[in-house]
mmCIF file of C-alpha atoms in Angstrom:
data_model
loop_
_atom_site.group_PDB
_atom_site.id
_atom_site.type_symbol
_atom_site.label_atom_id
_atom_site.label_comp_id
_atom_site.label_asym_id
_atom_site.label_seq_id
_atom_site.Cartn_x
_atom_site.Cartn_y
_atom_site.Cartn_z
ATOM 1 C CA GLY A 226 58.840 130.292 109.773
ATOM 2 C CA ALA A 227 60.923 130.307 106.619
ATOM 3 C CA VAL A 228 59.613 130.291 103.071
ATOM 4 C CA VAL A 229 61.502 127.858 100.848
ATOM 5 C CA SER A 230 61.096 127.347 97.135
ATOM 6 C CA GLN A 231 62.356 124.616 94.843
ATOM 7 C CA HIS A 232 62.722 124.515 91.111
ATOM 8 C CA PRO A 233 61.733 122.603 89.111
ATOM 9 C CA SER A 234 58.788 120.958 90.815
ATOM 10 C CA ARG A 235 58.895 118.049 88.410
ATOM 11 C CA VAL A 236 61.469 116.808 85.924
ATOM 12 C CA ILE A 237 61.590 113.864 83.573
ATOM 13 C CA CYS A 238 64.895 113.024 81.960
ATOM 14 C CA LYS A 239 66.633 110.302 80.025
ATOM 15 C CA SER A 240 69.073 107.936 81.650
ATOM 16 C CA GLY A 241 72.615 109.304 81.607
ATOM 17 C CA THR A 242 71.726 112.975 81.731
ATOM 18 C CA SER A 243 72.365 115.348 84.627
ATOM 19 C CA VAL A 244 69.646 117.234 86.434
ATOM 20 C CA LYS A 245 70.013 120.338 88.588
ATOM 21 C CA ILE A 246 67.544 121.176 91.357
ATOM 22 C CA GLU A 247 67.529 124.600 93.002
ATOM 23 C CA CYS A 248 66.525 125.384 96.568
ATOM 24 C CA ARG A 249 65.972 128.992 97.614
ATOM 25 C CA SER A 250 65.371 130.542 101.005
ATOM 26 C CA LEU A 251 63.094 133.443 100.192
ATOM 27 C CA ASP A 252 62.846 135.402 103.395
ATOM 28 C CA PHE A 253 66.105 135.000 105.257
ATOM 29 C CA GLN A 254 69.718 134.082 104.718
ATOM 30 C CA ALA A 255 70.276 130.396 105.357
ATOM 31 C CA THR A 256 73.784 129.305 106.274
ATOM 32 C CA THR A 257 72.639 125.693 106.501
ATOM 33 C CA MET A 258 70.386 123.823 104.119
ATOM 34 C CA PHE A 259 69.577 120.136 103.954
ATOM 35 C CA TRP A 260 68.804 117.791 101.067
ATOM 36 C CA TYR A 261 66.513 114.798 101.522
ATOM 37 C CA ARG A 262 65.100 112.138 99.284
ATOM 38 C CA GLN A 263 61.867 110.325 99.875
ATOM 39 C CA PHE A 264 60.635 107.132 98.258
ATOM 40 C CA PRO A 265 56.897 106.400 98.012
ATOM 41 C CA LYS A 266 55.270 105.667 101.370
ATOM 42 C CA GLN A 267 58.559 106.113 103.198
ATOM 43 C CA SER A 268 59.930 108.728 105.512
ATOM 44 C CA LEU A 269 62.568 111.291 104.648
ATOM 45 C CA MET A 270 66.175 110.244 104.245
ATOM 46 C CA LEU A 271 68.820 112.887 104.798
ATOM 47 C CA MET A 272 71.318 112.930 101.952
ATOM 48 C CA ALA A 273 73.574 115.831 102.855
ATOM 49 C CA THR A 274 73.968 119.055 104.748
ATOM 50 C CA SER A 275 74.811 122.077 102.661
ATOM 51 C CA ASN A 276 76.859 124.829 104.281
ATOM 52 C CA GLU A 277 77.301 128.193 102.612
ATOM 53 C CA GLY A 278 80.860 128.698 101.437
ATOM 54 C CA SER A 279 82.112 125.235 102.308
ATOM 55 C CA LYS A 280 81.832 121.661 101.125
ATOM 56 C CA ALA A 281 78.674 119.753 101.811
ATOM 57 C CA THR A 282 78.608 116.997 104.403
ATOM 58 C CA TYR A 283 77.214 113.776 102.986
ATOM 59 C CA GLU A 284 75.488 111.023 104.917
ATOM 60 C CA GLN A 285 76.873 107.532 104.879
ATOM 61 C CA GLY A 286 76.037 105.700 101.682
ATOM 62 C CA VAL A 287 75.367 108.832 99.619
ATOM 63 C CA GLU A 288 77.751 109.198 96.678
ATOM 64 C CA LYS A 289 79.166 112.713 96.703
ATOM 65 C CA ASP A 290 80.315 112.452 93.092
ATOM 66 C CA LYS A 291 76.847 111.529 91.968
ATOM 67 C CA PHE A 292 74.923 114.066 94.020
ATOM 68 C CA LEU A 293 76.797 117.346 93.693
ATOM 69 C CA ILE A 294 75.782 120.073 96.107
ATOM 70 C CA ASN A 295 76.687 123.730 95.782
ATOM 71 C CA HIS A 296 75.725 126.339 98.354
ATOM 72 C CA ALA A 297 77.215 129.396 96.722
ATOM 73 C CA SER A 298 75.075 132.036 98.426
ATOM 74 C CA LEU A 299 73.087 132.452 101.612
ATOM 75 C CA THR A 300 69.818 132.003 99.758
ATOM 76 C CA LEU A 301 70.577 129.312 97.181
ATOM 77 C CA SER A 302 71.683 125.698 97.295
ATOM 78 C CA THR A 303 71.705 123.404 94.264
ATOM 79 C CA LEU A 304 71.673 119.630 93.979
ATOM 80 C CA THR A 305 72.892 118.115 90.717
ATOM 81 C CA VAL A 306 72.143 114.481 90.044
ATOM 82 C CA THR A 307 74.865 113.444 87.629
ATOM 83 C CA SER A 308 74.451 110.664 85.083
ATOM 84 C CA ALA A 309 70.992 109.924 86.397
ATOM 85 C CA HIS A 310 69.615 106.387 86.242
ATOM 86 C CA PRO A 311 66.108 105.030 86.834
ATOM 87 C CA GLU A 312 67.001 104.082 90.407
ATOM 88 C CA ASP A 313 67.603 107.783 91.122
ATOM 89 C CA SER A 314 63.922 108.471 90.484
ATOM 90 C CA SER A 315 62.594 109.873 93.730
ATOM 91 C CA PHE A 316 61.146 112.904 95.483
ATOM 92 C CA TYR A 317 63.931 115.315 96.445
ATOM 93 C CA ILE A 318 63.207 117.880 99.145
ATOM 94 C CA CYS A 319 65.368 120.628 100.590
ATOM 95 C CA SER A 320 65.020 122.330 103.937
ATOM 96 C CA VAL A 321 66.556 125.286 105.719
ATOM 97 C CA GLN A 322 67.533 125.582 109.343
ATOM 98 C CA GLY A 323 65.269 127.993 111.161
ATOM 99 C CA LEU A 324 66.933 131.240 112.179
ATOM 100 C CA ALA A 325 66.884 131.703 115.946
ATOM 101 C CA GLY A 326 65.403 135.036 116.900
ATOM 102 C CA GLU A 327 62.678 135.063 114.298
ATOM 103 C CA VAL A 328 59.215 135.105 115.820
ATOM 104 C CA GLY A 329 58.238 131.594 116.799
ATOM 105 C CA VAL A 330 61.525 130.097 115.598
ATOM 106 C CA SER A 331 64.063 128.554 117.972
ATOM 107 C CA GLY A 332 66.805 127.691 115.501
ATOM 108 C CA ASN A 333 66.181 123.962 115.853
ATOM 109 C CA GLU A 334 63.355 123.549 113.372
ATOM 110 C CA GLN A 335 63.701 122.870 109.669
ATOM 111 C CA PHE A 336 61.434 124.410 107.066
ATOM 112 C CA PHE A 337 60.908 122.515 103.861
ATOM 113 C CA GLY A 338 60.523 123.323 100.215
ATOM 114 C CA PRO A 339 57.697 121.853 98.133
ATOM 115 C CA GLY A 340 59.907 119.113 96.693
ATOM 116 C CA THR A 341 61.040 118.050 93.229
ATOM 117 C CA ARG A 342 59.839 114.845 91.675
ATOM 118 C CA LEU A 343 62.532 113.324 89.481
ATOM 119 C CA THR A 344 61.691 110.593 86.994
ATOM 120 C CA VAL A 345 64.532 109.032 85.052
ATOM 121 C CA LEU A 346 63.482 107.026 82.016
ATOM 122 C CA GLN B 12 65.224 98.727 116.858
ATOM 123 C CA LYS B 13 64.683 102.112 115.233
ATOM 124 C CA GLU B 14 65.444 105.233 117.224
ATOM 125 C CA VAL B 15 61.943 106.556 116.552
ATOM 126 C CA GLU B 16 58.920 104.316 116.173
ATOM 127 C CA GLN B 17 55.709 105.488 114.554
ATOM 128 C CA ASP B 18 52.779 103.406 113.371
ATOM 129 C CA PRO B 19 52.402 103.974 109.616
ATOM 130 C CA GLY B 20 48.637 103.394 109.719
ATOM 131 C CA PRO B 21 46.518 104.184 107.858
ATOM 132 C CA LEU B 22 44.359 105.641 110.615
ATOM 133 C CA SER B 23 40.813 106.323 109.459
ATOM 134 C CA VAL B 24 38.393 108.338 111.603
ATOM 135 C CA PRO B 25 35.101 110.157 110.989
ATOM 136 C CA GLU B 26 34.988 113.912 110.597
ATOM 137 C CA GLY B 27 34.770 115.725 113.925
ATOM 138 C CA ALA B 28 36.576 113.017 115.897
ATOM 139 C CA ILE B 29 39.582 113.632 118.112
ATOM 140 C CA VAL B 30 42.705 112.146 116.546
ATOM 141 C CA SER B 31 45.652 110.892 118.553
ATOM 142 C CA LEU B 32 48.984 110.325 116.809
ATOM 143 C CA ASN B 33 51.992 108.987 118.661
ATOM 144 C CA CYS B 34 55.697 108.282 118.483
ATOM 145 C CA THR B 35 58.020 106.499 120.856
ATOM 146 C CA TYR B 36 61.762 106.886 120.941
ATOM 147 C CA SER B 37 64.767 105.272 122.560
ATOM 148 C CA ASN B 38 67.373 108.040 122.799
ATOM 149 C CA SER B 39 66.992 109.994 126.037
ATOM 150 C CA ALA B 40 69.235 112.736 124.618
ATOM 151 C CA PHE B 41 66.472 114.030 122.340
ATOM 152 C CA GLN B 42 65.427 117.478 123.495
ATOM 153 C CA TYR B 43 63.493 118.969 120.599
ATOM 154 C CA PHE B 44 60.333 117.422 119.226
ATOM 155 C CA MET B 45 58.444 118.345 116.091
ATOM 156 C CA TRP B 46 55.366 117.295 114.201
ATOM 157 C CA TYR B 47 55.168 117.795 110.471
ATOM 158 C CA ARG B 48 52.208 117.364 108.146
ATOM 159 C CA GLN B 49 52.839 116.188 104.597
ATOM 160 C CA TYR B 50 50.250 116.171 101.865
ATOM 161 C CA SER B 51 50.762 113.857 98.932
ATOM 162 C CA ARG B 52 53.545 115.011 96.602
ATOM 163 C CA LYS B 53 54.342 118.044 98.781
ATOM 164 C CA GLY B 54 57.110 118.962 101.200
ATOM 165 C CA PRO B 55 56.531 118.565 104.959
ATOM 166 C CA GLU B 56 54.984 121.510 106.808
ATOM 167 C CA LEU B 57 55.961 122.216 110.402
ATOM 168 C CA LEU B 58 52.901 121.978 112.649
ATOM 169 C CA MET B 59 54.197 121.915 116.189
ATOM 170 C CA TYR B 60 57.533 122.342 117.927
ATOM 171 C CA THR B 61 58.186 121.496 121.572
ATOM 172 C CA TYR B 62 61.274 121.722 123.700
ATOM 173 C CA SER B 63 61.678 119.098 126.440
ATOM 174 C CA SER B 64 58.593 117.838 128.274
ATOM 175 C CA GLY B 65 55.192 119.437 128.438
ATOM 176 C CA ASN B 66 52.209 120.425 126.372
ATOM 177 C CA LYS B 67 51.766 122.959 123.638
ATOM 178 C CA GLU B 68 48.517 124.021 122.035
ATOM 179 C CA ASP B 69 47.909 125.783 118.743
ATOM 180 C CA GLY B 70 44.320 126.011 117.591
ATOM 181 C CA ARG B 71 42.957 122.499 117.081
ATOM 182 C CA PHE B 72 46.391 120.925 117.603
ATOM 183 C CA THR B 73 47.979 119.896 120.905
ATOM 184 C CA ALA B 74 51.444 118.394 121.207
ATOM 185 C CA GLN B 75 52.508 116.489 124.293
ATOM 186 C CA VAL B 76 55.950 115.271 125.264
ATOM 187 C CA ASP B 77 56.556 112.788 128.074
ATOM 188 C CA LYS B 78 60.300 112.373 128.323
ATOM 189 C CA SER B 79 60.061 109.952 131.245
ATOM 190 C CA SER B 80 58.157 107.531 129.014
ATOM 191 C CA LYS B 81 59.948 108.582 125.799
ATOM 192 C CA TYR B 82 56.570 109.173 124.218
ATOM 193 C CA ILE B 83 55.194 112.076 122.211
ATOM 194 C CA SER B 84 51.680 112.717 120.966
ATOM 195 C CA LEU B 85 49.810 114.996 118.635
ATOM 196 C CA PHE B 86 46.099 115.515 119.184
ATOM 197 C CA ILE B 87 43.803 116.990 116.566
ATOM 198 C CA ARG B 88 40.404 118.184 117.750
ATOM 199 C CA ASP B 89 37.351 118.559 115.522
ATOM 200 C CA SER B 90 39.136 116.777 112.700
ATOM 201 C CA GLN B 91 38.362 117.876 109.146
ATOM 202 C CA PRO B 92 38.751 116.088 105.801
ATOM 203 C CA SER B 93 41.470 118.644 105.002
ATOM 204 C CA ASP B 94 43.501 117.146 107.866
ATOM 205 C CA SER B 95 43.906 113.982 105.798
ATOM 206 C CA ALA B 96 47.657 113.719 105.261
ATOM 207 C CA THR B 97 50.732 111.915 106.533
ATOM 208 C CA TYR B 98 51.947 113.123 109.923
ATOM 209 C CA LEU B 99 55.635 112.733 110.698
ATOM 210 C CA CYS B 100 57.268 113.128 114.064
ATOM 211 C CA ALA B 101 60.867 114.308 114.201
ATOM 212 C CA MET B 102 63.271 114.926 117.034
ATOM 213 C CA LYS B 103 66.799 116.076 117.640
ATOM 214 C CA MET B 104 69.474 116.349 120.265
ATOM 215 C CA ASP B 105 70.846 119.608 121.546
ATOM 216 C CA SER B 106 74.288 118.934 120.142
ATOM 217 C CA ASN B 107 73.301 117.744 116.686
ATOM 218 C CA TYR B 108 71.565 119.447 113.779
ATOM 219 C CA GLN B 109 70.150 116.229 112.370
ATOM 220 C CA LEU B 110 66.459 115.433 112.661
ATOM 221 C CA ILE B 111 65.559 111.823 113.379
ATOM 222 C CA TRP B 112 62.276 110.926 111.731
ATOM 223 C CA GLY B 113 59.421 108.578 112.423
ATOM 224 C CA ALA B 114 57.987 106.585 109.540
ATOM 225 C CA GLY B 115 54.916 108.823 109.313
ATOM 226 C CA THR B 116 51.274 107.968 109.998
ATOM 227 C CA LYS B 117 48.791 108.276 107.175
ATOM 228 C CA LEU B 118 45.598 109.860 108.503
ATOM 229 C CA ILE B 119 42.274 109.698 106.676
ATOM 230 C CA ILE B 120 39.343 111.809 107.864
ATOM 231 C CA LYS B 121 36.086 110.521 106.419
ATOM 232 C CA PRO B 122 33.363 113.132 105.686
#
């Protein structure tokens, strides 16, 4: 499977500031990455699909101007929460699409990063 | 009705017991079925992946898919306290990248 890292693991910021979260695929080049958010005791909610070299595809109800996604290289996608407010406090997790042909990987699985906990005061 | 139904639990069992976790779904187009384990404040970890119907075994874990009943299961044998986590089922269609998630079942293994 893929090894995915996220940075930072935890961030606390003041209301109105912007926060950038990085997602890195460490052991293969990922053309497709996904960004999720997860509220306490709830399942994952897909926010957007990040495609290398093109604009991200956002899910219905997700504000693209508030959650800026940049997938500038095959190993790095960033999510910027602009003008963050307390209601944006959540657990943000990225994933990468498995690369078909790797041992034990079909290309249909997603491998997740450790997550970033955002707290907006 | 949600596309994927999963009992959120919590499910509490003694150490060493066999655990059965389940999901039902409504969309017959789902072809790929996954089980993820998520510890508190961590990202999900892929445990099992199955294509179409059948069984798959990996160590203490067995995944079963019954497409005729639209029902998938994850069995954990000889459960350990370290298995305490939330288990999420996820599935997808052949033509779509998106994973459809269950709510997750919180599992507690009591020493």
